[in-house]
mmCIF file of C-alpha atoms in Angstrom:
data_model
loop_
_atom_site.group_PDB
_atom_site.id
_atom_site.type_symbol
_atom_site.label_atom_id
_atom_site.label_comp_id
_atom_site.label_asym_id
_atom_site.label_seq_id
_atom_site.Cartn_x
_atom_site.Cartn_y
_atom_site.Cartn_z
ATOM 1 C CA MET W 1 18.578 -102.749 26.450
ATOM 2 C CA LYS W 2 19.848 -99.358 25.370
ATOM 3 C CA ILE W 3 23.570 -99.446 24.539
ATOM 4 C CA THR W 4 25.297 -96.085 24.758
ATOM 5 C CA SER W 5 28.480 -94.923 23.064
ATOM 6 C CA VAL W 6 30.383 -94.957 26.358
ATOM 7 C CA LYS W 7 29.572 -98.598 27.004
ATOM 8 C CA ILE W 8 30.430 -99.507 23.415
ATOM 9 C CA ALA W 9 33.768 -97.727 23.702
ATOM 10 C CA SER W 10 34.467 -99.417 27.022
ATOM 11 C CA ALA W 11 33.655 -102.859 25.622
ATOM 12 C CA LEU W 12 35.817 -102.232 22.563
ATOM 13 C CA ALA W 13 38.698 -101.144 24.772
ATOM 14 C CA PHE W 14 38.555 -104.412 26.685
ATOM 15 C CA CYS W 15 38.195 -106.517 23.536
ATOM 16 C CA LEU W 16 41.200 -104.894 21.844
ATOM 17 C CA LEU W 17 43.419 -106.156 24.623
ATOM 18 C CA ILE W 18 42.728 -109.849 23.998
ATOM 19 C CA PRO W 19 40.834 -111.792 21.330
ATOM 20 C CA CYS W 20 37.200 -110.777 21.423
ATOM 21 C CA ALA W 21 35.902 -114.316 21.745
ATOM 22 C CA SER W 22 37.803 -114.660 24.997
ATOM 23 C CA ALA W 23 37.287 -111.251 26.553
ATOM 24 C CA CYS W 24 33.797 -110.324 25.491
ATOM 25 C CA SER W 25 32.154 -113.701 25.937
ATOM 26 C CA SER W 26 33.414 -113.865 29.529
ATOM 27 C CA VAL W 27 31.077 -111.113 30.676
ATOM 28 C CA GLN W 28 28.264 -112.859 32.517
ATOM 29 C CA PRO W 29 24.794 -111.606 33.376
ATOM 30 C CA SER W 30 24.478 -110.066 36.819
ATOM 31 C CA GLY W 31 24.045 -112.707 39.521
ATOM 32 C CA GLN W 32 25.012 -115.649 37.306
ATOM 33 C CA SER W 33 27.430 -118.137 38.846
ATOM 34 C CA ALA W 34 30.180 -119.852 36.913
ATOM 35 C CA ALA W 35 31.264 -123.443 37.394
ATOM 36 C CA LYS W 36 32.717 -123.855 40.867
ATOM 37 C CA ASP W 37 34.859 -126.957 40.315
ATOM 38 C CA ILE W 38 37.256 -125.754 37.627
ATOM 39 C CA PRO W 39 40.714 -127.175 38.396
ATOM 40 C CA ALA W 40 43.716 -124.910 38.789
ATOM 41 C CA GLU W 41 45.497 -124.584 35.459
ATOM 42 C CA LYS W 42 49.091 -125.737 35.269
ATOM 43 C CA THR W 43 51.451 -123.205 33.721
ATOM 44 C CA THR W 44 54.986 -123.556 32.462
ATOM 45 C CA SER W 45 56.640 -120.191 33.204
ATOM 46 C CA ASP W 46 58.774 -119.387 36.235
ATOM 47 C CA LEU W 47 56.272 -116.788 37.444
ATOM 48 C CA PRO W 48 54.051 -117.518 40.467
ATOM 49 C CA ASN W 49 50.566 -118.780 39.667
ATOM 50 C CA VAL W 50 47.778 -116.492 40.890
ATOM 51 C CA LYS W 51 44.086 -117.253 40.577
ATOM 52 C CA ILE W 52 41.601 -114.372 40.454
ATOM 53 C CA LEU W 53 38.119 -115.183 41.752
ATOM 54 C CA ALA W 54 35.631 -112.513 40.707
ATOM 55 C CA THR W 55 32.389 -111.671 42.487
ATOM 56 C CA GLY W 56 31.321 -108.446 40.765
ATOM 57 C CA GLY W 57 31.123 -105.070 42.458
ATOM 58 C CA THR W 58 32.240 -101.604 41.399
ATOM 59 C CA ILE W 59 35.547 -102.885 40.038
ATOM 60 C CA ALA W 60 33.447 -104.679 37.410
ATOM 61 C CA GLY W 61 30.899 -101.866 37.109
ATOM 62 C CA THR W 62 30.019 -99.637 34.171
ATOM 63 C CA SER W 63 28.124 -96.417 33.547
ATOM 64 C CA ASP W 64 26.786 -94.456 30.583
ATOM 65 C CA SER W 65 29.023 -91.541 31.619
ATOM 66 C CA ASN W 66 32.758 -91.516 32.238
ATOM 67 C CA THR W 67 32.287 -88.855 34.924
ATOM 68 C CA ASP W 68 29.737 -90.913 36.851
ATOM 69 C CA THR W 69 31.226 -92.283 40.095
ATOM 70 C CA THR W 70 28.049 -92.998 42.060
ATOM 71 C CA ASP W 71 25.114 -93.943 39.794
ATOM 72 C CA TYR W 72 26.739 -96.827 37.900
ATOM 73 C CA THR W 73 25.761 -100.502 37.617
ATOM 74 C CA SER W 74 27.938 -102.986 39.497
ATOM 75 C CA GLY W 75 29.010 -106.391 38.247
ATOM 76 C CA GLN W 76 28.843 -105.833 34.487
ATOM 77 C CA LEU W 77 32.274 -107.072 33.386
ATOM 78 C CA GLY W 78 33.482 -110.650 33.588
ATOM 79 C CA VAL W 79 36.764 -111.767 35.094
ATOM 80 C CA ASP W 80 38.484 -112.152 31.699
ATOM 81 C CA ALA W 81 37.724 -108.515 30.883
ATOM 82 C CA LEU W 82 39.164 -107.417 34.229
ATOM 83 C CA ILE W 83 42.359 -109.358 33.549
ATOM 84 C CA ALA W 84 42.598 -108.092 29.974
ATOM 85 C CA ALA W 85 42.286 -104.490 31.130
ATOM 86 C CA VAL W 86 45.511 -104.775 33.135
ATOM 87 C CA PRO W 87 47.988 -106.643 30.899
ATOM 88 C CA GLU W 88 50.828 -105.596 33.210
ATOM 89 C CA ILE W 89 49.763 -108.213 35.755
ATOM 90 C CA LYS W 90 51.011 -110.902 33.376
ATOM 91 C CA THR W 91 54.551 -109.646 34.054
ATOM 92 C CA LYS W 92 54.096 -110.419 37.756
ATOM 93 C CA ALA W 93 52.283 -113.755 37.688
ATOM 94 C CA ASP W 94 50.669 -116.401 35.544
ATOM 95 C CA VAL W 95 47.096 -115.229 36.065
ATOM 96 C CA THR W 96 43.873 -117.123 35.422
ATOM 97 C CA GLY W 97 40.359 -116.282 36.536
ATOM 98 C CA GLU W 98 37.041 -117.736 37.608
ATOM 99 C CA GLN W 99 33.691 -116.016 37.981
ATOM 100 C CA ILE W 100 32.068 -117.007 41.278
ATOM 101 C CA VAL W 101 29.141 -114.547 40.994
ATOM 102 C CA ASN W 102 28.752 -111.157 39.348
ATOM 103 C CA PHE W 103 26.650 -108.683 41.279
ATOM 104 C CA ASN W 104 26.570 -105.913 43.867
ATOM 105 C CA SER W 105 28.245 -106.902 47.150
ATOM 106 C CA PRO W 106 25.209 -106.299 49.438
ATOM 107 C CA ASP W 107 23.779 -109.382 47.702
ATOM 108 C CA ILE W 108 26.653 -111.576 48.909
ATOM 109 C CA ASN W 109 25.108 -114.166 51.232
ATOM 110 C CA SER W 110 26.185 -117.188 53.262
ATOM 111 C CA GLU W 111 25.935 -119.482 50.243
ATOM 112 C CA VAL W 112 28.359 -117.331 48.274
ATOM 113 C CA LEU W 113 30.726 -117.025 51.243
ATOM 114 C CA LEU W 114 30.846 -120.785 51.699
ATOM 115 C CA THR W 115 31.355 -121.369 47.972
ATOM 116 C CA LEU W 116 34.162 -118.831 47.901
ATOM 117 C CA GLY W 117 35.867 -120.138 51.025
ATOM 118 C CA LYS W 118 35.747 -123.754 49.877
ATOM 119 C CA ARG W 119 37.059 -122.869 46.427
ATOM 120 C CA ILE W 120 39.982 -120.924 47.866
ATOM 121 C CA ASN W 121 40.908 -123.810 50.160
ATOM 122 C CA ASP W 122 40.787 -126.218 47.218
ATOM 123 C CA LEU W 123 42.955 -123.947 45.092
ATOM 124 C CA LEU W 124 45.559 -123.260 47.748
ATOM 125 C CA ALA W 125 45.852 -126.968 48.550
ATOM 126 C CA SER W 126 47.260 -127.380 45.021
ATOM 127 C CA GLN W 127 50.962 -126.926 44.328
ATOM 128 C CA GLU W 128 49.919 -125.204 41.093
ATOM 129 C CA VAL W 129 48.497 -122.125 42.876
ATOM 130 C CA ASP W 130 50.695 -119.708 44.825
ATOM 131 C CA GLY W 131 48.107 -117.109 45.770
ATOM 132 C CA VAL W 132 44.496 -116.001 45.321
ATOM 133 C CA VAL W 133 42.961 -112.603 44.584
ATOM 134 C CA VAL W 134 39.252 -111.989 45.180
ATOM 135 C CA THR W 135 37.648 -109.049 43.371
ATOM 136 C CA HIS W 136 34.706 -107.743 45.368
ATOM 137 C CA GLY W 137 32.289 -104.868 45.782
ATOM 138 C CA THR W 138 33.365 -102.455 48.501
ATOM 139 C CA ASP W 139 30.087 -102.207 50.429
ATOM 140 C CA THR W 140 30.557 -105.600 52.130
ATOM 141 C CA LEU W 141 34.172 -106.292 51.182
ATOM 142 C CA GLU W 142 35.354 -106.168 54.791
ATOM 143 C CA GLU W 143 32.857 -108.854 55.823
ATOM 144 C CA THR W 144 33.963 -111.286 53.130
ATOM 145 C CA ALA W 145 37.635 -110.569 53.860
ATOM 146 C CA TYR W 146 37.166 -111.255 57.575
ATOM 147 C CA PHE W 147 35.165 -114.420 56.868
ATOM 148 C CA LEU W 148 38.016 -115.694 54.689
ATOM 149 C CA ASN W 149 40.510 -114.662 57.382
ATOM 150 C CA LEU W 150 38.746 -117.128 59.686
ATOM 151 C CA VAL W 151 38.171 -120.058 57.313
ATOM 152 C CA VAL W 152 41.071 -120.198 54.826
ATOM 153 C CA LYS W 153 43.412 -123.028 55.797
ATOM 154 C CA SER W 154 46.619 -121.995 54.075
ATOM 155 C CA GLU W 155 49.499 -119.610 54.677
ATOM 156 C CA LYS W 156 49.586 -118.700 50.981
ATOM 157 C CA PRO W 157 48.511 -115.103 50.275
ATOM 158 C CA VAL W 158 44.822 -114.300 49.885
ATOM 159 C CA VAL W 159 44.098 -110.723 48.813
ATOM 160 C CA VAL W 160 40.657 -109.105 48.574
ATOM 161 C CA VAL W 161 40.454 -106.086 46.287
ATOM 162 C CA GLY W 162 37.829 -103.707 44.975
ATOM 163 C CA ALA W 163 37.378 -100.234 43.553
ATOM 164 C CA MET W 164 35.552 -97.087 44.529
ATOM 165 C CA ARG W 165 35.034 -96.000 40.917
ATOM 166 C CA PRO W 166 33.574 -98.070 38.066
ATOM 167 C CA SER W 167 35.692 -99.244 35.151
ATOM 168 C CA THR W 168 34.226 -96.584 32.834
ATOM 169 C CA ALA W 169 35.108 -93.630 35.098
ATOM 170 C CA LEU W 170 37.878 -91.132 34.548
ATOM 171 C CA SER W 171 40.791 -92.132 36.807
ATOM 172 C CA ALA W 172 39.189 -95.485 37.636
ATOM 173 C CA ASP W 173 41.070 -96.992 40.589
ATOM 174 C CA GLY W 174 40.260 -100.632 39.820
ATOM 175 C CA PRO W 175 43.133 -101.374 37.387
ATOM 176 C CA MET W 176 45.895 -100.213 39.753
ATOM 177 C CA ASN W 177 44.223 -101.882 42.719
ATOM 178 C CA LEU W 178 44.061 -105.155 40.777
ATOM 179 C CA TYR W 179 47.680 -104.830 39.641
ATOM 180 C CA ASN W 180 48.805 -104.312 43.237
ATOM 181 C CA ALA W 181 46.653 -107.169 44.497
ATOM 182 C CA VAL W 182 48.129 -109.629 41.993
ATOM 183 C CA ARG W 183 51.715 -108.734 42.742
ATOM 184 C CA LEU W 184 51.021 -108.978 46.476
ATOM 185 C CA ALA W 185 49.451 -112.423 46.022
ATOM 186 C CA ALA W 186 52.526 -113.447 44.014
ATOM 187 C CA ASP W 187 54.998 -112.179 46.616
ATOM 188 C CA PRO W 188 56.533 -114.893 48.868
ATOM 189 C CA GLY W 189 56.883 -112.243 51.582
ATOM 190 C CA ALA W 190 53.086 -112.016 51.804
ATOM 191 C CA LYS W 191 52.705 -115.535 53.219
ATOM 192 C CA ALA W 192 51.281 -116.183 56.711
ATOM 193 C CA LYS W 193 49.986 -112.637 57.144
ATOM 194 C CA GLY W 194 46.309 -113.509 57.092
ATOM 195 C CA VAL W 195 43.839 -112.343 54.486
ATOM 196 C CA MET W 196 44.769 -108.883 53.228
ATOM 197 C CA VAL W 197 42.788 -106.017 51.728
ATOM 198 C CA VAL W 198 44.386 -103.926 48.968
ATOM 199 C CA MET W 199 42.966 -100.504 48.161
ATOM 200 C CA ASN W 200 44.543 -97.153 47.323
ATOM 201 C CA ASP W 201 48.186 -98.371 47.555
ATOM 202 C CA ARG W 202 47.640 -99.679 51.094
ATOM 203 C CA ILE W 203 47.830 -103.213 52.484
ATOM 204 C CA GLY W 204 45.343 -103.774 55.290
ATOM 205 C CA ALA W 205 44.649 -106.729 57.567
ATOM 206 C CA ALA W 206 41.155 -108.142 57.027
ATOM 207 C CA ARG W 207 40.634 -108.178 60.821
ATOM 208 C CA TYR W 208 40.972 -104.413 61.100
ATOM 209 C CA THR W 209 40.266 -102.815 57.717
ATOM 210 C CA THR W 210 36.896 -101.133 57.242
ATOM 211 C CA LYS W 211 35.119 -98.828 54.810
ATOM 212 C CA THR W 212 35.050 -95.291 56.197
ATOM 213 C CA ASN W 213 33.599 -93.167 53.394
ATOM 214 C CA THR W 214 30.694 -93.683 51.010
ATOM 215 C CA SER W 215 32.515 -92.794 47.801
ATOM 216 C CA ALA W 216 36.065 -91.474 48.321
ATOM 217 C CA THR W 217 38.895 -93.520 46.822
ATOM 218 C CA ASP W 218 40.747 -93.526 50.162
ATOM 219 C CA SER W 219 37.728 -94.964 51.976
ATOM 220 C CA PHE W 220 39.333 -98.155 53.312
ATOM 221 C CA ALA W 221 41.362 -97.674 56.459
ATOM 222 C CA SER W 222 42.544 -99.250 59.673
ATOM 223 C CA THR W 223 42.333 -96.167 61.834
ATOM 224 C CA GLU W 224 43.394 -97.514 65.224
ATOM 225 C CA GLN W 225 45.789 -100.333 64.363
ATOM 226 C CA GLY W 226 47.343 -99.021 61.139
ATOM 227 C CA TYR W 227 48.175 -100.821 57.914
ATOM 228 C CA LEU W 228 50.244 -103.955 57.401
ATOM 229 C CA GLY W 229 52.146 -102.219 54.623
ATOM 230 C CA GLU W 230 52.021 -100.211 51.447
ATOM 231 C CA PHE W 231 53.044 -100.108 47.812
ATOM 232 C CA ALA W 232 55.910 -97.718 47.063
ATOM 233 C CA GLY W 233 56.314 -97.747 43.304
ATOM 234 C CA GLU W 234 57.333 -101.297 42.432
ATOM 235 C CA ASP W 235 58.259 -102.077 46.042
ATOM 236 C CA ILE W 236 56.007 -103.850 48.523
ATOM 237 C CA ARG W 237 56.775 -102.630 52.034
ATOM 238 C CA PHE W 238 55.498 -104.468 55.108
ATOM 239 C CA ASN W 239 55.600 -102.370 58.257
ATOM 240 C CA ALA W 240 53.620 -104.445 60.741
ATOM 241 C CA THR W 241 52.151 -107.853 61.445
ATOM 242 C CA ILE W 242 48.794 -108.901 62.871
ATOM 243 C CA LEU W 243 48.815 -110.491 66.326
ATOM 244 C CA LYS W 244 45.255 -111.856 66.264
ATOM 245 C CA ASP W 245 45.061 -115.513 65.211
ATOM 246 C CA HIS W 246 43.861 -116.158 61.675
ATOM 247 C CA THR W 247 43.606 -118.687 58.811
ATOM 248 C CA THR W 248 45.527 -121.836 59.812
ATOM 249 C CA LYS W 249 45.299 -120.966 63.523
ATOM 250 C CA THR W 250 41.498 -120.870 63.697
ATOM 251 C CA PRO W 251 39.267 -123.901 64.361
ATOM 252 C CA PHE W 252 36.587 -123.031 61.810
ATOM 253 C CA ASP W 253 36.050 -125.791 59.231
ATOM 254 C CA ILE W 254 33.551 -125.028 56.455
ATOM 255 C CA SER W 255 34.320 -128.061 54.291
ATOM 256 C CA LYS W 256 31.087 -129.831 55.238
ATOM 257 C CA LEU W 257 28.860 -126.797 55.766
ATOM 258 C CA ASP W 258 26.112 -125.834 53.333
ATOM 259 C CA ALA W 259 24.612 -123.048 55.476
ATOM 260 C CA LEU W 260 25.518 -120.708 58.329
ATOM 261 C CA PRO W 261 23.435 -119.893 61.424
ATOM 262 C CA GLN W 262 21.369 -116.750 61.107
ATOM 263 C CA VAL W 263 22.738 -113.795 63.054
ATOM 264 C CA ASP W 264 21.045 -110.385 62.986
ATOM 265 C CA ILE W 265 22.354 -106.908 63.859
ATOM 266 C CA LEU W 266 20.260 -104.483 65.911
ATOM 267 C CA TYR W 267 21.199 -100.792 65.978
ATOM 268 C CA SER W 268 20.896 -98.899 69.254
ATOM 269 C CA TYR W 269 19.330 -95.443 69.406
ATOM 270 C CA GLN W 270 17.394 -93.190 71.766
ATOM 271 C CA ASN W 271 13.900 -94.454 72.612
ATOM 272 C CA GLU W 272 14.733 -98.010 71.467
ATOM 273 C CA GLY W 273 12.528 -100.785 72.779
ATOM 274 C CA ARG W 274 12.291 -104.545 72.974
ATOM 275 C CA SER W 275 10.319 -105.265 69.804
ATOM 276 C CA LEU W 276 13.325 -105.755 67.488
ATOM 277 C CA PHE W 277 14.793 -108.416 69.768
ATOM 278 C CA GLU W 278 11.506 -110.289 69.717
ATOM 279 C CA ALA W 279 11.217 -109.927 65.931
ATOM 280 C CA ALA W 280 14.749 -111.232 65.345
ATOM 281 C CA VAL W 281 14.136 -114.330 67.462
ATOM 282 C CA ASP W 282 10.767 -114.944 65.820
ATOM 283 C CA ALA W 283 12.468 -114.721 62.411
ATOM 284 C CA GLY W 284 14.920 -117.468 63.353
ATOM 285 C CA ALA W 285 18.014 -115.628 64.605
ATOM 286 C CA LYS W 286 20.377 -117.862 66.557
ATOM 287 C CA GLY W 287 22.455 -114.877 67.555
ATOM 288 C CA ILE W 288 22.102 -111.102 67.751
ATOM 289 C CA VAL W 289 24.823 -108.473 67.550
ATOM 290 C CA VAL W 290 23.870 -105.194 69.185
ATOM 291 C CA ALA W 291 25.471 -102.120 67.608
ATOM 292 C CA GLY W 292 25.356 -100.358 70.933
ATOM 293 C CA THR W 293 26.049 -96.767 71.826
ATOM 294 C CA GLY W 294 29.465 -95.858 73.213
ATOM 295 C CA ASN W 295 31.089 -98.859 74.890
ATOM 296 C CA GLY W 296 28.368 -101.223 73.668
ATOM 297 C CA SER W 297 25.648 -99.787 75.888
ATOM 298 C CA MET W 298 21.869 -100.058 75.467
ATOM 299 C CA SER W 299 18.834 -98.366 76.928
ATOM 300 C CA GLN W 300 17.415 -99.953 80.056
ATOM 301 C CA ILE W 301 14.455 -101.376 78.133
ATOM 302 C CA ALA W 302 16.645 -102.773 75.350
ATOM 303 C CA GLU W 303 19.062 -104.260 77.875
ATOM 304 C CA GLU W 304 16.207 -106.012 79.651
ATOM 305 C CA ALA W 305 15.043 -107.414 76.307
ATOM 306 C CA ALA W 306 18.582 -108.525 75.455
ATOM 307 C CA ARG W 307 18.963 -110.170 78.855
ATOM 308 C CA LYS W 308 15.723 -112.124 78.386
ATOM 309 C CA THR W 309 16.713 -113.083 74.837
ATOM 310 C CA ALA W 310 20.050 -114.425 76.073
ATOM 311 C CA ALA W 311 18.363 -116.339 78.906
ATOM 312 C CA ASP W 312 16.101 -117.985 76.328
ATOM 313 C CA GLY W 313 19.133 -119.277 74.404
ATOM 314 C CA THR W 314 19.924 -116.685 71.718
ATOM 315 C CA LEU W 315 23.521 -115.454 71.899
ATOM 316 C CA ILE W 316 23.890 -111.698 72.390
ATOM 317 C CA VAL W 317 27.078 -109.871 71.397
ATOM 318 C CA ARG W 318 27.676 -106.260 72.451
ATOM 319 C CA SER W 319 29.441 -104.282 69.725
ATOM 320 C CA THR W 320 29.315 -100.539 69.059
ATOM 321 C CA ARG W 321 27.950 -98.160 66.458
ATOM 322 C CA VAL W 322 30.809 -95.708 67.142
ATOM 323 C CA GLY W 323 33.150 -96.895 64.411
ATOM 324 C CA SER W 324 36.299 -97.678 66.373
ATOM 325 C CA GLY W 325 37.484 -98.682 69.809
ATOM 326 C CA ILE W 326 37.226 -101.758 72.013
ATOM 327 C CA VAL W 327 33.983 -102.836 73.651
ATOM 328 C CA THR W 328 35.362 -103.902 77.003
ATOM 329 C CA HIS W 329 34.166 -106.984 78.839
ATOM 330 C CA LYS W 330 32.267 -106.142 82.014
ATOM 331 C CA PRO W 331 31.476 -108.391 85.026
ATOM 332 C CA SER W 332 27.787 -107.888 84.238
ATOM 333 C CA ASP W 333 28.304 -109.575 80.851
ATOM 334 C CA ASP W 334 28.881 -112.855 82.661
ATOM 335 C CA THR W 335 25.703 -112.581 84.698
ATOM 336 C CA ASP W 336 23.679 -111.274 81.740
ATOM 337 C CA ASN W 337 25.036 -113.999 79.387
ATOM 338 C CA PHE W 338 26.394 -111.389 76.974
ATOM 339 C CA VAL W 339 29.531 -111.573 74.834
ATOM 340 C CA SER W 340 31.657 -108.453 74.314
ATOM 341 C CA ALA W 341 32.917 -107.869 70.772
ATOM 342 C CA ASP W 342 36.417 -106.570 71.551
ATOM 343 C CA SER W 343 37.352 -104.282 68.599
ATOM 344 C CA LEU W 344 35.138 -105.988 66.016
ATOM 345 C CA ASN W 345 32.552 -103.707 64.426
ATOM 346 C CA PRO W 346 28.987 -105.058 64.219
ATOM 347 C CA GLN W 347 29.285 -106.488 60.705
ATOM 348 C CA LYS W 348 32.465 -108.402 61.503
ATOM 349 C CA ALA W 349 31.112 -109.487 64.892
ATOM 350 C CA ARG W 350 28.180 -111.016 63.014
ATOM 351 C CA ILE W 351 30.590 -113.069 60.880
ATOM 352 C CA LEU W 352 32.506 -114.393 63.893
ATOM 353 C CA LEU W 353 29.353 -115.169 65.882
ATOM 354 C CA SER W 354 27.817 -117.050 62.961
ATOM 355 C CA LEU W 355 30.950 -119.163 62.478
ATOM 356 C CA SER W 356 31.253 -119.747 66.215
ATOM 357 C CA LEU W 357 27.686 -121.047 66.349
ATOM 358 C CA THR W 358 28.566 -123.748 63.812
ATOM 359 C CA ALA W 359 30.684 -125.374 66.529
ATOM 360 C CA THR W 360 29.246 -124.372 69.918
ATOM 361 C CA THR W 361 26.572 -122.427 71.776
ATOM 362 C CA ASN W 362 28.742 -122.138 74.893
ATOM 363 C CA ARG W 363 28.973 -118.457 75.767
ATOM 364 C CA GLU W 364 32.368 -118.728 77.452
ATOM 365 C CA GLN W 365 33.898 -120.412 74.407
ATOM 366 C CA ILE W 366 32.358 -117.863 72.069
ATOM 367 C CA GLN W 367 33.703 -115.051 74.252
ATOM 368 C CA GLU W 368 37.138 -116.627 73.938
ATOM 369 C CA ASN W 369 36.749 -116.629 70.159
ATOM 370 C CA PHE W 370 36.131 -112.875 70.269
ATOM 371 C CA ASN W 371 39.192 -112.423 72.460
ATOM 372 C CA ILE W 372 41.454 -114.412 70.124
ATOM 373 C CA TYR W 373 40.237 -113.824 66.562
#
């Protein structure tokens, strides 16, 4: 492997912050999982105890050029290097880390989600952990955050954080995002607010926050509902609360699950047909989310295919490709055996449908889940 001067300088910068044996040896190969049953460490200071669970992504990414913000390699730095790069977090909490996986977030799958969710529940059940931060790639960050919002069984803060620029970039946003995430997870005022997303000095609810731009640092937003709060210097300001049920108020129990039902997303467009519905069912899909046009609409041919698919036992959820707004429930949904997605975008609707299918195939109950969560 060719090692450039930029990467050497970056590695040296991380190693100078803590002993090299600790910082440098923590960097794991892309995709490699760390031990998943490490107990929470007991600390002796009066600071809150925050555990950082790392999964890779841009926040742990590097490039040969410090001006490169798009053509970098994700998941190159280990969790110890991330912690060492922001020594200021040690003034806010007793911080320790674990590496769950270390790769690009589109590679996050159901196995990783279940591992992450179970580990967080184990950690938060301990009196030695006051909050959890998950570092994550931004491409699928909102899906993981919403999954955790449904399966974490604690009121203690869980914060998902990422970066839009790699660690080697000029004005990298990861260090400040991580600093804010740790102090939010350590803040008693952050309890019982559901899983939160921290990016660009904003605090978003996992239920509503989504990525809105391919590369801008202010990509993550909650355009219709607004943010839960923001960081104003050293102050954490909460301005709103989420009314949708979450965490301890959901029925989803993953403690005994080792897999999730397959749910596929089909994108609506002009001249669409029935073949993708048939292909999804043939490939084993137990549910299908349709990213419909407008208010979750489909072409006549696609709607006929969806209606037949639902009649044959595969759950169909109508979402929208628009980007915001509520897909309203129509009387025809009840006769067609469709579920309307409320304000969930297709990728989050897929998460909720998959979890719902672990408990029931009853369409009315699943529709109620979409109304509540």
